[in-house]
Coordinates of C-alpha atoms in Angstrom, one line a residue:
M13 CA 165.5 71.9 153.8
R14 CA 164.9 73.6 157.1
A15 CA 161.5 74.3 158.5
L16 CA 160.6 76.6 161.4
L17 CA 157.4 75.6 163.2
S18 CA 155.8 78.0 165.7
V19 CA 152.0 77.5 166.2
S20 CA 149.4 78.6 168.6
D21 CA 146.8 76.2 167.4
K22 CA 148.6 72.8 167.5
T23 CA 145.9 70.9 165.6
G24 CA 147.7 68.4 163.3
I25 CA 151.2 69.8 163.9
V26 CA 152.7 66.6 165.3
E27 CA 151.6 64.6 162.3
F28 CA 152.8 67.3 160.0
A29 CA 156.2 67.5 161.7
Q30 CA 156.5 63.8 161.6
A31 CA 155.9 63.8 157.9
L32 CA 158.5 66.6 157.3
H33 CA 161.0 64.7 159.4
G34 CA 160.4 61.6 157.4
L35 CA 161.2 63.6 154.2
G36 CA 164.6 64.7 155.7
V37 CA 163.5 68.2 156.7
T38 CA 165.4 69.8 159.6
L39 CA 163.0 71.1 162.3
L40 CA 163.3 74.3 164.2
S41 CA 160.7 75.5 166.7
T42 CA 159.8 77.7 169.6
G43 CA 158.5 77.4 173.1
G44 CA 155.5 75.2 173.5
T45 CA 155.6 73.9 170.0
A46 CA 159.2 72.7 170.4
K47 CA 158.4 71.0 173.7
L48 CA 155.4 69.2 172.1
L49 CA 157.5 67.9 169.2
A50 CA 160.4 66.9 171.4
D51 CA 157.9 65.0 173.7
Q52 CA 156.9 63.1 170.6
G53 CA 160.4 62.0 170.0
L54 CA 161.1 64.3 167.1
P55 CA 164.6 65.9 166.7
V56 CA 163.9 69.6 167.0
T57 CA 166.2 72.6 167.6
E58 CA 164.9 75.5 169.6
V59 CA 165.1 78.9 167.9
A60 CA 167.0 80.2 170.9
E61 CA 169.8 77.9 170.1
V62 CA 170.0 79.2 166.6
T63 CA 169.9 82.9 167.6
N64 CA 172.0 82.4 170.7
F65 CA 169.5 84.7 172.4
P66 CA 166.9 83.5 174.9
E67 CA 163.2 84.0 174.7
M68 CA 162.4 87.0 176.9
L69 CA 159.7 89.3 178.2
D70 CA 157.2 86.4 178.8
G71 CA 157.7 85.3 175.2
R72 CA 157.1 88.7 173.6
V73 CA 160.6 88.4 172.1
K74 CA 161.7 85.2 170.6
T75 CA 161.8 85.2 166.8
L76 CA 162.5 88.9 166.3
H77 CA 166.1 88.3 165.3
P78 CA 168.3 88.6 162.1
K79 CA 169.1 84.9 162.2
V80 CA 165.4 84.2 161.8
H81 CA 164.4 87.0 159.4
G82 CA 167.7 86.8 157.4
G83 CA 167.1 83.1 156.8
L84 CA 163.6 83.9 155.6
L85 CA 164.2 87.0 153.5
A86 CA 167.5 86.2 151.7
R87 CA 167.0 85.8 148.0
R88 CA 168.8 82.6 147.0
E89 CA 169.6 83.8 143.5
L90 CA 171.5 86.9 144.6
P91 CA 175.1 86.2 145.4
E92 CA 175.4 89.2 147.7
H93 CA 172.5 88.0 149.8
M94 CA 174.0 84.5 150.2
A95 CA 177.4 86.1 151.0
A96 CA 175.8 88.2 153.7
L97 CA 174.3 85.1 155.2
K98 CA 177.6 83.3 155.2
E99 CA 179.4 86.3 156.7
H100 CA 177.0 86.4 159.7
G101 CA 176.5 82.7 160.1
I102 CA 172.9 82.7 159.1
E103 CA 171.3 79.6 157.6
T104 CA 168.3 79.7 155.2
I105 CA 164.8 78.7 156.3
D106 CA 162.9 77.2 153.5
L107 CA 159.5 76.5 155.1
L108 CA 157.7 78.6 157.8
V109 CA 154.7 77.1 159.7
V110 CA 153.0 79.7 161.8
N111 CA 149.4 80.3 163.0
L112 CA 148.8 83.4 165.1
Y113 CA 147.8 84.0 168.7
P114 CA 144.0 83.6 168.9
F115 CA 143.1 87.3 169.1
E116 CA 139.7 86.9 167.4
A117 CA 138.6 84.1 169.7
T118 CA 139.9 85.9 172.8
V119 CA 138.0 89.2 172.2
A120 CA 134.8 87.2 171.2
K121 CA 134.6 85.8 174.8
A122 CA 132.3 87.5 177.2
G123 CA 134.2 89.4 179.8
C124 CA 137.4 89.7 177.8
T125 CA 139.7 92.1 179.6
L126 CA 141.7 94.7 177.7
A127 CA 144.9 93.2 179.2
D128 CA 143.9 89.8 177.8
A129 CA 143.2 91.2 174.4
I130 CA 146.5 93.1 174.2
E131 CA 148.5 90.0 175.3
N132 CA 146.9 88.0 172.4
I133 CA 148.2 90.4 169.8
D134 CA 150.9 88.4 168.0
I135 CA 154.0 90.3 167.0
G136 CA 156.7 87.9 166.1
G137 CA 154.3 85.6 164.2
P138 CA 153.0 88.2 161.7
A139 CA 156.5 89.5 161.3
M140 CA 157.8 86.1 160.3
V141 CA 154.8 85.5 158.1
R142 CA 155.3 88.7 156.2
S143 CA 159.0 88.0 155.7
A144 CA 158.4 84.5 154.4
A145 CA 155.4 85.5 152.2
K146 CA 157.4 88.4 150.7
N147 CA 160.2 85.9 149.7
W148 CA 157.7 83.4 148.3
K149 CA 160.0 82.4 145.4
D150 CA 162.3 80.7 148.0
V151 CA 160.2 80.1 151.1
G152 CA 156.9 78.3 151.6
V153 CA 154.7 79.8 154.3
V154 CA 152.0 77.8 156.0
T155 CA 149.4 79.7 158.1
D156 CA 146.6 77.1 158.4
A157 CA 146.4 73.4 159.3
G158 CA 144.3 72.9 156.2
Q159 CA 147.4 73.5 154.1
Y160 CA 149.5 70.7 155.6
E161 CA 148.2 68.0 153.2
A162 CA 149.0 69.9 150.0
V163 CA 152.5 70.8 151.2
I164 CA 153.4 67.2 152.2
A165 CA 151.9 65.9 148.9
E166 CA 154.2 68.1 146.8
L167 CA 157.2 67.4 148.9
K168 CA 156.7 63.7 148.6
A169 CA 156.1 63.9 144.8
T170 CA 159.0 66.2 143.8
G171 CA 161.1 66.9 146.9
K172 CA 160.2 70.6 146.8
L173 CA 157.3 73.1 146.6
S174 CA 156.2 74.4 143.2
D175 CA 156.2 78.1 142.4
K176 CA 152.4 77.8 142.0
L177 CA 151.9 76.4 145.5
R178 CA 154.4 78.8 147.2
F179 CA 152.7 81.8 145.6
A180 CA 149.2 80.5 146.7
L181 CA 150.6 80.1 150.2
S182 CA 152.0 83.6 150.1
V183 CA 148.7 85.1 149.1
A184 CA 146.9 83.2 151.8
A185 CA 149.4 84.4 154.3
F186 CA 149.0 88.1 153.4
N187 CA 145.2 87.6 153.5
R188 CA 145.5 86.1 157.0
I189 CA 147.6 89.0 158.2
A190 CA 145.1 91.5 156.8
Q191 CA 142.3 89.6 158.6
Y192 CA 144.3 89.6 161.8
D193 CA 145.2 93.2 161.7
G194 CA 141.6 94.1 160.7
A195 CA 140.3 92.3 163.8
I196 CA 142.7 94.1 166.0
S197 CA 141.8 97.5 164.5
D198 CA 138.1 96.7 164.8
Y199 CA 138.4 95.8 168.5
L200 CA 140.7 98.6 169.6
S201 CA 138.8 101.3 167.7
S202 CA 135.6 100.1 169.3
V203 CA 136.9 100.3 172.9
T204 CA 135.7 103.2 175.1
F205 CA 138.9 104.1 176.9
E206 CA 138.3 104.9 180.5
E207 CA 141.7 105.7 182.1
E208 CA 140.4 105.7 185.6
K209 CA 139.3 102.1 185.3
L210 CA 142.6 100.7 183.9
S211 CA 143.6 97.5 185.6
E212 CA 144.4 93.9 184.8
T213 CA 140.7 93.1 185.3
Y214 CA 139.4 96.0 183.3
V215 CA 136.7 94.9 180.8
P216 CA 136.1 97.9 178.5
S217 CA 132.8 98.9 177.1
R218 CA 132.7 98.8 173.3
N219 CA 131.0 100.9 170.7
L220 CA 128.8 98.9 168.3
F221 CA 130.3 100.9 165.4
P222 CA 134.2 101.0 165.6
G223 CA 136.2 104.0 164.6
Q224 CA 137.4 102.1 161.6
S225 CA 135.4 99.3 159.9
N226 CA 137.6 96.5 158.4
G227 CA 135.1 94.1 156.9
Q228 CA 136.7 90.9 155.6
F229 CA 135.1 89.0 152.7
I230 CA 136.3 86.0 150.8
K231 CA 135.5 85.6 147.1
V232 CA 133.1 82.7 146.4
Q233 CA 133.0 83.0 142.7
D234 CA 133.1 85.3 139.7
L235 CA 129.7 86.0 138.2
R236 CA 128.9 86.1 134.5
Y237 CA 127.9 89.8 134.8
G238 CA 126.2 92.2 137.3
E239 CA 122.7 93.6 137.3
N240 CA 123.1 94.2 133.6
S241 CA 125.3 92.5 131.0
H242 CA 127.7 95.4 130.7
Q243 CA 128.6 95.2 134.4
Q244 CA 131.2 92.9 136.0
A245 CA 130.4 91.2 139.3
A246 CA 131.6 88.6 141.9
L247 CA 130.1 87.0 145.0
Y248 CA 131.9 87.3 148.3
R249 CA 131.0 85.9 151.7
D250 CA 131.8 87.0 155.2
L251 CA 135.0 85.7 156.7
Y252 CA 132.8 83.9 159.3
P253 CA 129.4 83.4 157.6
A254 CA 126.4 83.0 159.8
P255 CA 124.9 79.4 159.9
G256 CA 121.8 79.2 157.7
S257 CA 122.8 82.1 155.5
L258 CA 122.5 81.9 151.7
V259 CA 126.3 81.8 151.1
T260 CA 126.6 78.6 153.2
G261 CA 124.3 76.8 150.7
V262 CA 125.2 74.1 148.2
Q263 CA 123.9 74.2 144.6
L264 CA 122.6 70.8 143.7
Q265 CA 121.9 71.4 140.1
G266 CA 121.3 74.1 137.4
K267 CA 123.0 76.9 135.7
E268 CA 125.4 79.2 137.5
L269 CA 123.7 81.7 139.7
S270 CA 123.6 85.3 138.4
Y271 CA 124.0 88.5 140.3
N272 CA 120.2 89.1 140.3
N273 CA 119.5 85.5 141.2
I274 CA 121.6 85.8 144.3
A275 CA 120.1 89.1 145.4
D276 CA 116.6 87.8 144.9
A277 CA 117.4 84.5 146.5
D278 CA 118.8 86.2 149.6
A279 CA 115.5 88.2 149.9
A280 CA 113.4 85.1 149.6
W281 CA 115.6 83.1 152.0
E282 CA 115.7 85.7 154.7
C283 CA 111.9 86.0 154.6
V284 CA 111.1 82.3 154.6
K285 CA 113.3 81.5 157.5
S286 CA 111.6 84.0 159.7
F287 CA 108.5 81.7 159.9
E288 CA 108.3 78.7 162.2
A289 CA 105.3 77.0 160.5
P290 CA 105.9 75.4 157.1
A291 CA 106.2 78.4 154.7
C292 CA 106.9 79.3 151.1
V293 CA 108.1 82.6 149.8
I294 CA 108.1 83.6 146.1
V295 CA 110.2 86.6 145.2
K296 CA 110.4 88.6 142.0
H297 CA 112.8 91.6 141.6
A298 CA 113.6 91.7 145.3
N299 CA 110.0 91.8 146.5
P300 CA 107.9 88.9 147.9
C301 CA 105.0 88.5 145.4
G302 CA 103.6 85.5 147.3
V303 CA 104.0 84.3 150.9
A304 CA 102.0 81.7 152.8
V305 CA 102.1 79.2 155.6
G306 CA 100.4 75.8 155.5
K307 CA 100.3 72.3 157.0
D308 CA 103.2 71.3 154.7
A309 CA 105.5 72.6 151.9
H310 CA 103.0 71.7 149.2
E311 CA 100.1 73.6 150.8
A312 CA 102.3 76.6 151.6
Y313 CA 103.4 76.8 147.9
A314 CA 99.9 76.5 146.5
K315 CA 98.7 79.4 148.6
A316 CA 101.8 81.5 147.9
F317 CA 101.5 81.0 144.2
Q318 CA 97.9 81.9 144.2
T319 CA 98.7 85.4 145.4
D320 CA 100.2 86.5 142.1
P321 CA 100.7 83.8 139.4
T322 CA 101.8 86.3 136.9
S323 CA 104.7 87.7 138.9
A324 CA 105.7 84.2 140.1
F325 CA 106.7 83.3 136.5
G326 CA 110.5 83.2 136.5
G327 CA 110.6 83.9 140.3
I328 CA 112.8 82.7 143.1
I329 CA 111.1 80.2 145.5
A330 CA 112.2 79.4 149.1
F331 CA 110.9 76.8 151.5
N332 CA 111.7 76.4 155.2
R333 CA 110.9 72.7 155.0
T334 CA 112.2 69.8 153.0
V335 CA 110.8 69.8 149.5
D336 CA 109.0 66.5 149.0
K337 CA 107.5 64.8 146.0
A338 CA 104.1 66.7 146.3
A339 CA 105.8 70.1 146.5
A340 CA 108.2 69.3 143.7
E341 CA 105.4 68.1 141.4
A342 CA 103.6 71.4 142.0
V343 CA 106.6 73.7 141.6
V344 CA 108.0 72.0 138.5
K345 CA 104.9 73.0 136.5
Q346 CA 106.0 76.7 136.6
F347 CA 109.1 78.5 135.3
V348 CA 111.3 79.0 138.3
E349 CA 114.8 80.4 138.4
V350 CA 116.0 79.2 141.8
L351 CA 114.5 76.9 144.3
M352 CA 115.8 76.8 147.9
A353 CA 115.1 74.6 150.8
P354 CA 116.8 73.0 153.8
D355 CA 116.7 69.7 151.9
F356 CA 115.1 67.8 149.0
T357 CA 113.8 64.2 149.0
T358 CA 115.2 61.8 146.5
E359 CA 111.9 61.9 144.7
A360 CA 111.9 65.7 144.5
L361 CA 115.4 65.7 143.0
E362 CA 114.4 63.2 140.4
I363 CA 111.4 65.4 139.4
F364 CA 113.7 68.3 138.8
K365 CA 116.5 66.4 137.1
P366 CA 115.1 67.0 133.6
K367 CA 114.9 70.7 134.3
V368 CA 118.6 71.2 133.9
N369 CA 118.5 75.0 134.1
V370 CA 116.6 75.2 137.4
R371 CA 119.0 76.0 140.2
L372 CA 118.4 73.9 143.3
M373 CA 120.0 75.3 146.5
K374 CA 120.2 73.3 149.7
I375 CA 120.8 75.5 152.8
A376 CA 121.2 73.8 156.1
M377 CA 119.0 74.9 159.0
P378 CA 121.1 76.0 162.0
A379 CA 121.2 73.5 164.9
G380 CA 118.1 73.8 167.0
G381 CA 115.5 73.8 164.3
A382 CA 113.1 76.5 163.3
S383 CA 113.5 78.3 166.6
A384 CA 117.2 78.8 165.8
W385 CA 116.7 80.7 162.6
D386 CA 117.5 84.0 164.4
Q387 CA 121.0 82.7 165.0
G388 CA 121.6 82.7 161.3
R389 CA 120.6 86.3 160.8
N390 CA 123.3 88.9 159.9
A391 CA 124.2 91.1 162.8
M392 CA 124.9 94.1 160.6
D393 CA 123.5 95.4 157.3
A394 CA 125.7 97.3 155.0
K395 CA 124.9 99.5 152.0
R396 CA 127.4 101.2 149.7
V397 CA 127.1 104.9 148.9
S398 CA 129.5 106.9 146.8
S399 CA 132.9 106.6 148.5
G400 CA 131.2 105.5 151.7
L401 CA 129.4 102.8 153.6
L402 CA 126.2 102.8 155.6
L403 CA 126.1 100.3 158.5
Q404 CA 123.2 99.5 160.7
T405 CA 122.1 96.7 162.9
A406 CA 119.9 94.2 161.1
D407 CA 116.1 94.6 161.3
N408 CA 115.5 91.6 163.5
H409 CA 112.6 93.1 165.4
E410 CA 109.8 90.5 166.0
L411 CA 106.3 91.6 166.8
A412 CA 104.3 89.8 169.5
L413 CA 100.6 90.1 170.3
A414 CA 101.4 91.9 173.5
D415 CA 103.1 94.7 171.4
L416 CA 99.9 95.5 169.5
K417 CA 98.0 98.6 170.7
V418 CA 94.4 98.7 169.6
V419 CA 93.4 102.3 168.9
T420 CA 89.9 101.9 167.5
V421 CA 86.5 101.2 169.0
K422 CA 86.3 97.9 167.0
Q423 CA 88.5 95.2 168.4
P424 CA 90.3 92.7 166.1
T425 CA 89.2 89.1 166.3
P426 CA 91.7 86.4 167.4
E427 CA 91.9 85.3 163.8
E428 CA 92.6 88.8 162.6
L429 CA 95.3 89.2 165.1
Q430 CA 97.1 86.1 163.9
D431 CA 96.8 87.3 160.3
L432 CA 98.1 90.7 161.4
L433 CA 101.2 89.2 162.8
F434 CA 101.7 87.2 159.6
A435 CA 101.1 90.3 157.4
W436 CA 103.5 92.4 159.5
K437 CA 106.2 89.8 159.1
V438 CA 105.8 89.8 155.3
A439 CA 105.7 93.6 155.2
K440 CA 109.2 93.7 156.7
Y441 CA 110.6 92.1 153.6
V442 CA 108.7 94.2 151.1
K443 CA 110.4 97.3 149.7
S444 CA 108.9 100.6 151.0
N445 CA 106.3 101.9 150.7
A446 CA 104.8 98.5 151.5
I447 CA 101.1 97.5 151.8
V448 CA 100.3 93.8 152.3
F449 CA 96.8 92.3 152.4
C450 CA 96.6 88.9 154.1
K451 CA 94.1 86.3 155.1
N452 CA 94.3 82.8 156.6
G453 CA 98.1 82.8 156.6
M454 CA 98.4 83.9 153.0
T455 CA 99.2 87.1 151.1
M456 CA 96.3 88.3 149.1
G457 CA 97.8 91.4 147.5
V458 CA 101.2 93.1 147.8
G459 CA 102.0 96.7 146.9
A460 CA 105.7 97.5 147.0
G461 CA 108.3 100.1 146.3
Q462 CA 106.1 103.1 145.4
M463 CA 106.9 106.7 146.1
S464 CA 103.4 107.1 147.6
R465 CA 101.9 104.8 150.2
L466 CA 98.5 105.5 148.5
D467 CA 99.9 104.1 145.2
S468 CA 101.1 101.0 147.0
A469 CA 97.7 100.5 148.5
R470 CA 96.1 100.8 145.1
I471 CA 98.6 98.4 143.5
A472 CA 98.0 95.8 146.2
S473 CA 94.3 95.8 145.5
I474 CA 94.9 95.7 141.7
K475 CA 97.2 92.7 142.1
A476 CA 94.5 90.9 144.1
E477 CA 91.9 91.6 141.5
A478 CA 94.2 90.3 138.7
A479 CA 94.7 87.1 140.7
K480 CA 90.9 86.8 141.1
L481 CA 91.3 87.0 144.9
S482 CA 88.6 88.6 147.1
L483 CA 89.9 91.1 149.7
Q484 CA 86.8 90.9 151.7
G485 CA 87.6 90.3 155.3
T486 CA 91.4 90.7 154.9
V487 CA 93.9 92.4 157.2
V488 CA 96.4 94.9 156.0
A489 CA 99.9 95.7 157.2
S490 CA 101.5 99.0 156.3
D491 CA 105.3 99.2 157.0
A492 CA 105.1 102.8 158.0
F493 CA 102.3 105.1 159.2
F494 CA 99.5 106.4 157.0
P495 CA 100.2 110.1 156.6
F496 CA 96.6 110.8 155.6
R497 CA 93.3 108.9 155.7
D498 CA 93.3 108.3 152.0
G499 CA 95.5 105.2 152.1
L500 CA 93.3 103.7 154.8
D501 CA 90.2 104.4 152.7
V502 CA 91.7 102.6 149.7
V503 CA 92.4 99.4 151.7
V504 CA 89.0 99.5 153.4
D505 CA 87.2 100.1 150.1
A506 CA 89.0 97.0 148.8
G507 CA 87.6 94.9 151.7
A508 CA 90.0 95.1 154.6
T509 CA 88.5 94.9 158.1
C510 CA 91.6 95.3 160.2
V511 CA 94.8 97.3 159.7
A512 CA 98.2 97.3 161.4
Q513 CA 100.5 100.3 161.1
P514 CA 103.3 101.8 163.3
G515 CA 101.6 105.0 164.2
G516 CA 103.5 108.2 164.9
S517 CA 102.1 110.5 162.4
M518 CA 101.0 114.1 163.1
R519 CA 97.6 113.0 161.7
D520 CA 97.3 109.7 163.7
Q521 CA 94.0 110.9 165.2
E522 CA 92.6 111.7 161.8
V523 CA 93.4 108.2 160.6
I524 CA 92.0 106.6 163.8
D525 CA 88.8 108.6 163.4
A526 CA 88.6 107.4 159.8
A527 CA 89.0 103.8 160.9
N528 CA 86.2 104.3 163.5
E529 CA 84.0 106.0 160.8
R530 CA 84.6 103.0 158.5
G531 CA 83.9 100.5 161.2
V532 CA 87.3 98.7 161.0
A533 CA 89.8 97.7 163.6
M534 CA 93.3 99.3 163.7
V535 CA 96.3 98.5 165.8
F536 CA 99.6 100.4 166.2
T537 CA 102.8 98.4 166.3
G538 CA 105.0 101.2 167.6
V539 CA 107.8 100.2 165.1
R540 CA 108.2 100.7 161.4
H541 CA 110.0 98.5 158.8
F542 CA 111.3 100.7 156.0
R543 CA 113.3 98.6 153.5
H544 CA 115.1 100.6 150.9

């Protein structure tokens, strides 16, 4: 057996080569890899000796040769292929070990020049990988150090690679090439080409939205069905998922997550991790039906549940703190589909153990604690439309007290201002049109997803009444402006004393006058939070 090793990332390559040599495999290599192996005392033949052609053009040309690609592509079962190899003095290559120039890491660096990016586009590596992967029945192709162990294990056990492993390696190889080419396309089609600035030190400006989008996703699992039982579905994750995102979580117990579970869980998780204080979010059908902060997880849950106990039945619950015994004893009393947290105490896990259908998800908080949640937010949102894709930057806008513009005679109290910030944060995660009543760090009524903002305001007050919660002295956040005064009148009639809205309507003055007439405070945020 002959193996050709040519790697950019040399992690584990010496040990892998030593194992291959110990199994009697002949080693071929290129450039720096060959020198590294030789320095370790391994017998290795440089590819240039095989091709009788030197590496040239600063290494741009070294493996683009018939003696390499012929050895990879020849079908061993075809006599005419083997005869051609013999005629031209070409030996077969049975194992190819290649990882590519670090293009993705290079362009991710601040100040990456166009020249540096271009030089990190691998040519010979992908060509060899494609040749070996195409001829998977005869050649094993290794494109990641994580595959070394499985290859050595099979060679030790049987002296060869199985069809199953070679095919799996081929699939992984073509996936890697697709990822690599996609990254190159994304980069180059995002570059703003400025001919007059071209030089070795030229750092191009880049468009946030490239001319071609090549999103790469890896399947995590097939799902039992989609939103409805007649639909098929699967869960995929980003090639490089953000730390602290739902897809990085580990399911500790419970049934397999469904399509709807995952969609709702993501809504709950994204909302809860936006809070720095201990928080709990309960989501039902993609909307928060209860959100609260407290001194600990237990208090936050008790307040969140109080908002809408009816909707909380069968909901998705997320905490941004460890679920301890007290929180677990409270949650376990209700029917919950999914429970998520950065961690669970041993006592909490024991409490849920008899509830075998409850899905417990542990999702690690990014390094840096609660202040690092932003690092885990997705940089881009995507939504499919018929034969198309909508892309936008994620809605990561955070409102500060300094951003609020008081537009009424009455001024908000310090307590109202804090509740306004809380309500505004919740409203960002509620489907438009969104109206959110809050008080003392707790949602008191949520109106979501209505065609009319007036209807959302009415529903929010109806929800509060059903939960036997008084809206007297509450604050209200509206995710977009009030187009007329009628929506404001509804929330004030319900008991609100302070309102936050973006402003920007043709009738802003009419609404401000109404707020002054009703004796309530109003602030403009200057930004809206539509969530469709």
